[in-house]
Amino acid sequence: AQKITQTQPGMFVQEKEAVTLDCTYDTSDQSYGLFWYKQPSSGEMIFLIYQGSYDEQNATEGRYSLNFQKARKSANLVISASQLGDSAMYFCAMREGAGNQFYFGTGTSLTVIP
Amino acid sequence: NAGVTQTPKFQVLKTGQSMTLQCAQDMNHNSMYWYRQDPGMGLRLIYYSASEGTTDKGEVPNGYNVSRLNKREFSLRLESAAPSQTSVYFCASSEGSTGNTIYFGEGSWLTVV
């Protein structure tokens, strides 16, 4: 089974609107971390936001927030007030327990329309 | 402010040639990783090293070897390149606990013809 599933290969959003990128995960560990990364067309991977499995509140970083629903094993990224510079690939990732491996989803390509 | 540095950035190989991708990090991280990225496949782990002196296979290790030369450096070798190894390769590093993010190099674009 896939550890991380991103079901939206591509998404479009109007500039200044909010958008939600979906991510579900699969683990039997109680302790794990969930991450989102942005990859612009230039290719570098940029860390956006982190949510720990024991965190009771949803993580927020500026215009990014992580909608964490533990029972549903989902960790959706919400980008508010989209900007043209948000056009990029977005990857969800998980790190289990004290393990060293990071598991990545297949990514969602976001296009912001002016 | 270097972070994770990998070389070369671009390389074209002929089928059957060998090459080594070099990676170094200056953040004193214990864990280092090599991923490949292919369209529609996301990032797939080739090998990782939890600490100096140890290496483990990831999801797609066939056709690759790695060396954790010291705490800073982790190299990836293609012994006999195949067209299926045409990809973008990312080296990365991280500290050991669940809450620590992974830091990536800028990527190496490899084409095997």
PDB file of C-alpha atoms in Angstrom:
ATOM      1  CA  ALA A   1       0.000   0.000   0.000  1.00  0.00           C
ATOM      2  CA  GLN A   2       1.122   3.519  -0.712  1.00  0.00           C
ATOM      3  CA  LYS A   3       2.304   5.392   2.338  1.00  0.00           C
ATOM      4  CA  ILE A   4       1.313   8.767   0.872  1.00  0.00           C
ATOM      5  CA  THR A   5      -1.442   9.320  -1.670  1.00  0.00           C
ATOM      6  CA  GLN A   6      -2.039  12.519  -3.566  1.00  0.00           C
ATOM      7  CA  THR A   7      -5.033  12.044  -5.840  1.00  0.00           C
ATOM      8  CA  GLN A   8      -4.932  15.373  -7.682  1.00  0.00           C
ATOM      9  CA  PRO A   9      -2.334  15.333 -10.468  1.00  0.00           C
ATOM     10  CA  GLY A  10      -3.235  18.904 -11.417  1.00  0.00           C
ATOM     11  CA  MET A  11      -5.176  21.767  -9.911  1.00  0.00           C
ATOM     12  CA  PHE A  12      -6.119  25.244 -11.067  1.00  0.00           C
ATOM     13  CA  VAL A  13      -6.984  28.174  -8.847  1.00  0.00           C
ATOM     14  CA  GLN A  14      -7.835  31.791  -9.505  1.00  0.00           C
ATOM     15  CA  GLU A  15      -5.416  34.336  -8.143  1.00  0.00           C
ATOM     16  CA  LYS A  16      -6.389  35.514  -4.627  1.00  0.00           C
ATOM     17  CA  GLU A  17      -8.599  32.474  -4.064  1.00  0.00           C
ATOM     18  CA  ALA A  18      -7.881  29.679  -1.594  1.00  0.00           C
ATOM     19  CA  VAL A  19      -7.028  26.138  -2.714  1.00  0.00           C
ATOM     20  CA  THR A  20      -6.812  22.795  -0.937  1.00  0.00           C
ATOM     21  CA  LEU A  21      -4.360  20.117  -1.999  1.00  0.00           C
ATOM     22  CA  ASP A  22      -5.273  16.654  -0.787  1.00  0.00           C
ATOM     23  CA  CYS A  23      -3.011  14.176   0.955  1.00  0.00           C
ATOM     24  CA  THR A  24      -3.831  10.916   2.715  1.00  0.00           C
ATOM     25  CA  TYR A  25      -1.343   8.740   4.514  1.00  0.00           C
ATOM     26  CA  ASP A  26      -1.038   5.217   5.774  1.00  0.00           C
ATOM     27  CA  THR A  27       0.837   4.258   8.905  1.00  0.00           C
ATOM     28  CA  SER A  28       0.391   2.122  11.980  1.00  0.00           C
ATOM     29  CA  ASP A  29       2.839   4.202  13.997  1.00  0.00           C
ATOM     30  CA  GLN A  30       1.468   6.480  16.711  1.00  0.00           C
ATOM     31  CA  SER A  31       4.283   8.955  16.277  1.00  0.00           C
ATOM     32  CA  TYR A  32       4.865  10.402  12.830  1.00  0.00           C
ATOM     33  CA  GLY A  33       5.444  13.681  11.065  1.00  0.00           C
ATOM     34  CA  LEU A  34       3.743  15.096   8.007  1.00  0.00           C
ATOM     35  CA  PHE A  35       5.398  17.592   5.690  1.00  0.00           C
ATOM     36  CA  TRP A  36       4.600  19.598   2.599  1.00  0.00           C
ATOM     37  CA  TYR A  37       7.155  20.736   0.027  1.00  0.00           C
ATOM     38  CA  LYS A  38       6.945  23.057  -2.952  1.00  0.00           C
ATOM     39  CA  GLN A  39       8.908  22.466  -6.128  1.00  0.00           C
ATOM     40  CA  PRO A  40       8.862  25.402  -8.557  1.00  0.00           C
ATOM     41  CA  SER A  41       9.837  24.974 -12.187  1.00  0.00           C
ATOM     42  CA  SER A  42      13.447  25.733 -11.261  1.00  0.00           C
ATOM     43  CA  GLY A  43      13.544  22.349  -9.527  1.00  0.00           C
ATOM     44  CA  GLU A  44      14.537  23.004  -5.941  1.00  0.00           C
ATOM     45  CA  MET A  45      12.517  21.501  -3.094  1.00  0.00           C
ATOM     46  CA  ILE A  46      11.257  24.023  -0.564  1.00  0.00           C
ATOM     47  CA  PHE A  47       9.942  22.989   2.853  1.00  0.00           C
ATOM     48  CA  LEU A  48       6.576  24.624   3.594  1.00  0.00           C
ATOM     49  CA  ILE A  49       4.971  23.221   6.720  1.00  0.00           C
ATOM     50  CA  TYR A  50       5.128  20.436   9.303  1.00  0.00           C
ATOM     51  CA  GLN A  51       2.500  18.675  11.430  1.00  0.00           C
ATOM     52  CA  GLY A  52       3.321  16.216  14.193  1.00  0.00           C
ATOM     53  CA  SER A  53       0.947  13.368  14.914  1.00  0.00           C
ATOM     54  CA  TYR A  54       0.525  14.508  18.516  1.00  0.00           C
ATOM     55  CA  ASP A  55      -0.107  18.133  17.635  1.00  0.00           C
ATOM     56  CA  GLU A  56      -3.669  19.029  18.538  1.00  0.00           C
ATOM     57  CA  GLN A  57      -3.787  22.207  16.533  1.00  0.00           C
ATOM     58  CA  ASN A  58      -3.423  22.480  12.796  1.00  0.00           C
ATOM     59  CA  ALA A  59      -0.066  23.862  11.715  1.00  0.00           C
ATOM     60  CA  THR A  60       0.052  27.253  10.034  1.00  0.00           C
ATOM     61  CA  GLU A  61       2.869  29.097   8.288  1.00  0.00           C
ATOM     62  CA  GLY A  62       1.837  32.381   6.769  1.00  0.00           C
ATOM     63  CA  ARG A  63      -0.574  31.634   3.930  1.00  0.00           C
ATOM     64  CA  TYR A  64      -0.109  27.885   4.361  1.00  0.00           C
ATOM     65  CA  SER A  65      -2.096  25.779   6.755  1.00  0.00           C
ATOM     66  CA  LEU A  66      -2.319  22.047   7.188  1.00  0.00           C
ATOM     67  CA  ASN A  67      -5.772  20.604   7.719  1.00  0.00           C
ATOM     68  CA  PHE A  68      -4.919  17.580   9.861  1.00  0.00           C
ATOM     69  CA  GLN A  69      -7.667  14.994  10.319  1.00  0.00           C
ATOM     70  CA  LYS A  70      -6.059  12.152  12.203  1.00  0.00           C
ATOM     71  CA  ALA A  71      -9.002   9.758  12.186  1.00  0.00           C
ATOM     72  CA  ARG A  72      -9.289  10.081   8.411  1.00  0.00           C
ATOM     73  CA  LYS A  73      -5.497   9.989   7.990  1.00  0.00           C
ATOM     74  CA  SER A  74      -5.523  13.104   5.909  1.00  0.00           C
ATOM     75  CA  ALA A  75      -3.159  16.077   5.887  1.00  0.00           C
ATOM     76  CA  ASN A  76      -4.430  18.531   3.314  1.00  0.00           C
ATOM     77  CA  LEU A  77      -2.517  21.690   2.480  1.00  0.00           C
ATOM     78  CA  VAL A  78      -4.551  24.876   2.285  1.00  0.00           C
ATOM     79  CA  ILE A  79      -3.068  27.859   0.496  1.00  0.00           C
ATOM     80  CA  SER A  80      -4.965  31.060   1.113  1.00  0.00           C
ATOM     81  CA  ALA A  81      -4.961  34.112  -1.160  1.00  0.00           C
ATOM     82  CA  SER A  82      -3.145  32.333  -4.004  1.00  0.00           C
ATOM     83  CA  GLN A  83      -0.434  34.189  -5.832  1.00  0.00           C
ATOM     84  CA  LEU A  84       1.056  33.624  -9.273  1.00  0.00           C
ATOM     85  CA  GLY A  85       4.267  32.530  -7.582  1.00  0.00           C
ATOM     86  CA  ASP A  86       2.417  29.635  -5.969  1.00  0.00           C
ATOM     87  CA  SER A  87       2.326  27.848  -9.324  1.00  0.00           C
ATOM     88  CA  ALA A  88       4.477  24.771  -8.700  1.00  0.00           C
ATOM     89  CA  MET A  89       4.463  21.078  -7.857  1.00  0.00           C
ATOM     90  CA  TYR A  90       3.502  20.289  -4.273  1.00  0.00           C
ATOM     91  CA  PHE A  91       4.563  17.141  -2.476  1.00  0.00           C
ATOM     92  CA  CYS A  92       3.194  15.659   0.708  1.00  0.00           C
ATOM     93  CA  ALA A  93       5.566  13.519   2.777  1.00  0.00           C
ATOM     94  CA  MET A  94       5.582  11.479   5.961  1.00  0.00           C
ATOM     95  CA  ARG A  95       8.243  10.385   8.388  1.00  0.00           C
ATOM     96  CA  GLU A  96       7.344   7.528  10.706  1.00  0.00           C
ATOM     97  CA  GLY A  97       8.323   7.192  14.350  1.00  0.00           C
ATOM     98  CA  ALA A  98      12.037   7.501  14.839  1.00  0.00           C
ATOM     99  CA  GLY A  99      12.630   6.191  11.364  1.00  0.00           C
ATOM    100  CA  ASN A 100      14.913   7.749   8.857  1.00  0.00           C
ATOM    101  CA  GLN A 101      12.866   7.315   5.730  1.00  0.00           C
ATOM    102  CA  PHE A 102      10.695  10.026   4.252  1.00  0.00           C
ATOM    103  CA  TYR A 103       7.835   8.800   2.070  1.00  0.00           C
ATOM    104  CA  PHE A 104       6.636  11.127  -0.668  1.00  0.00           C
ATOM    105  CA  GLY A 105       3.450  11.303  -2.686  1.00  0.00           C
ATOM    106  CA  THR A 106       3.404  11.669  -6.452  1.00  0.00           C
ATOM    107  CA  GLY A 107       2.719  15.380  -6.226  1.00  0.00           C
ATOM    108  CA  THR A 108       0.075  17.881  -7.339  1.00  0.00           C
ATOM    109  CA  SER A 109       0.781  20.460  -9.999  1.00  0.00           C
ATOM    110  CA  LEU A 110      -0.852  23.744  -9.043  1.00  0.00           C
ATOM    111  CA  THR A 111      -1.454  26.479 -11.584  1.00  0.00           C
ATOM    112  CA  VAL A 112      -2.587  29.892 -10.422  1.00  0.00           C
ATOM    113  CA  ILE A 113      -4.604  31.739 -13.053  1.00  0.00           C
ATOM    114  CA  PRO A 114      -4.449  35.542 -13.166  1.00  0.00           C
TER     115      PRO A 114
ATOM    116  CA  ASN B   1      24.840  28.909   3.740  1.00  0.00           C
ATOM    117  CA  ALA B   2      25.602  25.926   1.472  1.00  0.00           C
ATOM    118  CA  GLY B   3      23.274  23.252   2.976  1.00  0.00           C
ATOM    119  CA  VAL B   4      23.315  20.238   0.636  1.00  0.00           C
ATOM    120  CA  THR B   5      25.574  20.452  -2.382  1.00  0.00           C
ATOM    121  CA  GLN B   6      25.502  17.895  -5.178  1.00  0.00           C
ATOM    122  CA  THR B   7      27.511  17.609  -8.376  1.00  0.00           C
ATOM    123  CA  PRO B   8      27.306  17.497 -11.297  1.00  0.00           C
ATOM    124  CA  LYS B   9      24.148  19.438 -12.068  1.00  0.00           C
ATOM    125  CA  PHE B  10      23.837  18.055 -15.594  1.00  0.00           C
ATOM    126  CA  GLN B  11      25.325  14.948 -17.189  1.00  0.00           C
ATOM    127  CA  VAL B  12      24.806  12.990 -20.380  1.00  0.00           C
ATOM    128  CA  LEU B  13      26.007   9.397 -20.370  1.00  0.00           C
ATOM    129  CA  LYS B  14      26.124   6.673 -22.962  1.00  0.00           C
ATOM    130  CA  THR B  15      24.547   3.338 -22.132  1.00  0.00           C
ATOM    131  CA  GLY B  16      27.030   1.231 -20.210  1.00  0.00           C
ATOM    132  CA  GLN B  17      29.139   4.109 -18.928  1.00  0.00           C
ATOM    133  CA  SER B  18      29.660   4.611 -15.232  1.00  0.00           C
ATOM    134  CA  MET B  19      29.535   7.749 -13.148  1.00  0.00           C
ATOM    135  CA  THR B  20      29.370   8.959  -9.564  1.00  0.00           C
ATOM    136  CA  LEU B  21      27.118  11.673  -8.214  1.00  0.00           C
ATOM    137  CA  GLN B  22      28.719  13.474  -5.318  1.00  0.00           C
ATOM    138  CA  CYS B  23      26.866  14.956  -2.368  1.00  0.00           C
ATOM    139  CA  ALA B  24      27.996  16.847   0.705  1.00  0.00           C
ATOM    140  CA  GLN B  25      26.117  18.528   3.542  1.00  0.00           C
ATOM    141  CA  ASP B  26      27.400  21.015   6.060  1.00  0.00           C
ATOM    142  CA  MET B  27      24.584  20.779   8.626  1.00  0.00           C
ATOM    143  CA  ASN B  28      26.130  17.957  10.655  1.00  0.00           C
ATOM    144  CA  HIS B  29      23.165  15.694   9.884  1.00  0.00           C
ATOM    145  CA  ASN B  30      23.356  12.004  10.580  1.00  0.00           C
ATOM    146  CA  SER B  31      20.940  10.875   7.861  1.00  0.00           C
ATOM    147  CA  MET B  32      21.519  11.258   4.136  1.00  0.00           C
ATOM    148  CA  TYR B  33      19.445  10.132   1.172  1.00  0.00           C
ATOM    149  CA  TRP B  34      19.421   9.700  -2.573  1.00  0.00           C
ATOM    150  CA  TYR B  35      16.114  10.053  -4.415  1.00  0.00           C
ATOM    151  CA  ARG B  36      15.187   9.961  -8.050  1.00  0.00           C
ATOM    152  CA  GLN B  37      12.313  11.966  -9.486  1.00  0.00           C
ATOM    153  CA  ASP B  38      10.451  10.890 -12.596  1.00  0.00           C
ATOM    154  CA  PRO B  39       7.305  12.456 -14.067  1.00  0.00           C
ATOM    155  CA  GLY B  40       4.170  11.127 -12.377  1.00  0.00           C
ATOM    156  CA  MET B  41       6.193   9.018  -9.944  1.00  0.00           C
ATOM    157  CA  GLY B  42       7.085  11.557  -7.304  1.00  0.00           C
ATOM    158  CA  LEU B  43      10.282  11.082  -5.353  1.00  0.00           C
ATOM    159  CA  ARG B  44      11.474   7.522  -4.926  1.00  0.00           C
ATOM    160  CA  LEU B  45      14.150   6.577  -2.449  1.00  0.00           C
ATOM    161  CA  ILE B  46      17.168   4.832  -3.919  1.00  0.00           C
ATOM    162  CA  TYR B  47      19.404   4.463  -0.855  1.00  0.00           C
ATOM    163  CA  TYR B  48      19.778   6.127   2.473  1.00  0.00           C
ATOM    164  CA  SER B  49      22.322   6.259   5.242  1.00  0.00           C
ATOM    165  CA  ALA B  50      21.115   6.632   8.800  1.00  0.00           C
ATOM    166  CA  SER B  51      24.583   7.388  10.078  1.00  0.00           C
ATOM    167  CA  GLU B  52      28.208   7.318   9.069  1.00  0.00           C
ATOM    168  CA  GLY B  53      29.186   3.793   8.153  1.00  0.00           C
ATOM    169  CA  THR B  54      25.680   2.495   7.419  1.00  0.00           C
ATOM    170  CA  THR B  55      23.671   2.333   4.223  1.00  0.00           C
ATOM    171  CA  ASP B  56      20.283   0.811   3.430  1.00  0.00           C
ATOM    172  CA  LYS B  57      18.325   0.134   0.304  1.00  0.00           C
ATOM    173  CA  GLY B  58      15.253   2.156  -0.475  1.00  0.00           C
ATOM    174  CA  GLU B  59      12.460   1.528  -2.920  1.00  0.00           C
ATOM    175  CA  VAL B  60      14.493   1.460  -6.165  1.00  0.00           C
ATOM    176  CA  PRO B  61      18.114   0.415  -5.439  1.00  0.00           C
ATOM    177  CA  ASN B  62      18.790  -1.782  -8.484  1.00  0.00           C
ATOM    178  CA  GLY B  63      21.574  -0.489 -10.695  1.00  0.00           C
ATOM    179  CA  TYR B  64      22.997   1.819  -8.016  1.00  0.00           C
ATOM    180  CA  ASN B  65      25.616   1.703  -5.301  1.00  0.00           C
ATOM    181  CA  VAL B  66      26.328   4.202  -2.563  1.00  0.00           C
ATOM    182  CA  SER B  67      29.167   5.145  -0.252  1.00  0.00           C
ATOM    183  CA  ARG B  68      28.898   7.108   2.964  1.00  0.00           C
ATOM    184  CA  LEU B  69      32.431   8.406   2.880  1.00  0.00           C
ATOM    185  CA  ASN B  70      32.162  10.316   6.160  1.00  0.00           C
ATOM    186  CA  LYS B  71      29.464  12.209   7.993  1.00  0.00           C
ATOM    187  CA  ARG B  72      29.402  14.951   5.376  1.00  0.00           C
ATOM    188  CA  GLU B  73      29.537  13.011   2.126  1.00  0.00           C
ATOM    189  CA  PHE B  74      27.271  10.452   0.475  1.00  0.00           C
ATOM    190  CA  SER B  75      27.920   9.430  -3.122  1.00  0.00           C
ATOM    191  CA  LEU B  76      25.759   7.564  -5.615  1.00  0.00           C
ATOM    192  CA  ARG B  77      27.349   5.425  -8.317  1.00  0.00           C
ATOM    193  CA  LEU B  78      25.861   4.101 -11.513  1.00  0.00           C
ATOM    194  CA  GLU B  79      28.096   1.217 -12.550  1.00  0.00           C
ATOM    195  CA  SER B  80      26.607   0.590 -15.995  1.00  0.00           C
ATOM    196  CA  ALA B  81      24.122   3.277 -16.923  1.00  0.00           C
ATOM    197  CA  ALA B  82      20.872   2.359 -18.649  1.00  0.00           C
ATOM    198  CA  PRO B  83      18.304   4.606 -20.376  1.00  0.00           C
ATOM    199  CA  SER B  84      15.867   3.733 -17.560  1.00  0.00           C
ATOM    200  CA  GLN B  85      18.156   5.642 -15.224  1.00  0.00           C
ATOM    201  CA  THR B  86      17.476   8.898 -17.032  1.00  0.00           C
ATOM    202  CA  SER B  87      16.064  10.997 -14.216  1.00  0.00           C
ATOM    203  CA  VAL B  88      16.581  13.874 -11.845  1.00  0.00           C
ATOM    204  CA  TYR B  89      18.530  12.820  -8.780  1.00  0.00           C
ATOM    205  CA  PHE B  90      18.262  14.553  -5.444  1.00  0.00           C
ATOM    206  CA  CYS B  91      20.560  14.185  -2.512  1.00  0.00           C
ATOM    207  CA  ALA B  92      19.117  15.128   0.862  1.00  0.00           C
ATOM    208  CA  SER B  93      19.933  15.133   4.542  1.00  0.00           C
ATOM    209  CA  SER B  94      18.080  15.261   7.820  1.00  0.00           C
ATOM    210  CA  GLU B  95      18.513  15.063  11.529  1.00  0.00           C
ATOM    211  CA  GLY B  96      17.166  12.002  13.263  1.00  0.00           C
ATOM    212  CA  SER B  97      13.827  12.777  14.897  1.00  0.00           C
ATOM    213  CA  THR B  98      10.313  12.721  13.496  1.00  0.00           C
ATOM    214  CA  GLY B  99       9.873  16.476  13.534  1.00  0.00           C
ATOM    215  CA  ASN B 100      12.960  17.315  11.529  1.00  0.00           C
ATOM    216  CA  THR B 101      12.488  18.194   7.903  1.00  0.00           C
ATOM    217  CA  ILE B 102      14.607  16.907   5.062  1.00  0.00           C
ATOM    218  CA  TYR B 103      16.884  19.299   3.193  1.00  0.00           C
ATOM    219  CA  PHE B 104      17.474  18.784  -0.508  1.00  0.00           C
ATOM    220  CA  GLY B 105      20.269  19.586  -2.882  1.00  0.00           C
ATOM    221  CA  GLU B 106      19.455  21.358  -6.116  1.00  0.00           C
ATOM    222  CA  GLY B 107      19.191  18.162  -8.146  1.00  0.00           C
ATOM    223  CA  SER B 108      21.261  16.490 -10.840  1.00  0.00           C
ATOM    224  CA  TRP B 109      19.745  16.045 -14.290  1.00  0.00           C
ATOM    225  CA  LEU B 110      21.067  12.794 -15.772  1.00  0.00           C
ATOM    226  CA  THR B 111      20.360  11.629 -19.313  1.00  0.00           C
ATOM    227  CA  VAL B 112      21.443   8.192 -20.514  1.00  0.00           C
ATOM    228  CA  VAL B 113      21.430   7.769 -24.287  1.00  0.00           C
TER     229      VAL B 113
END
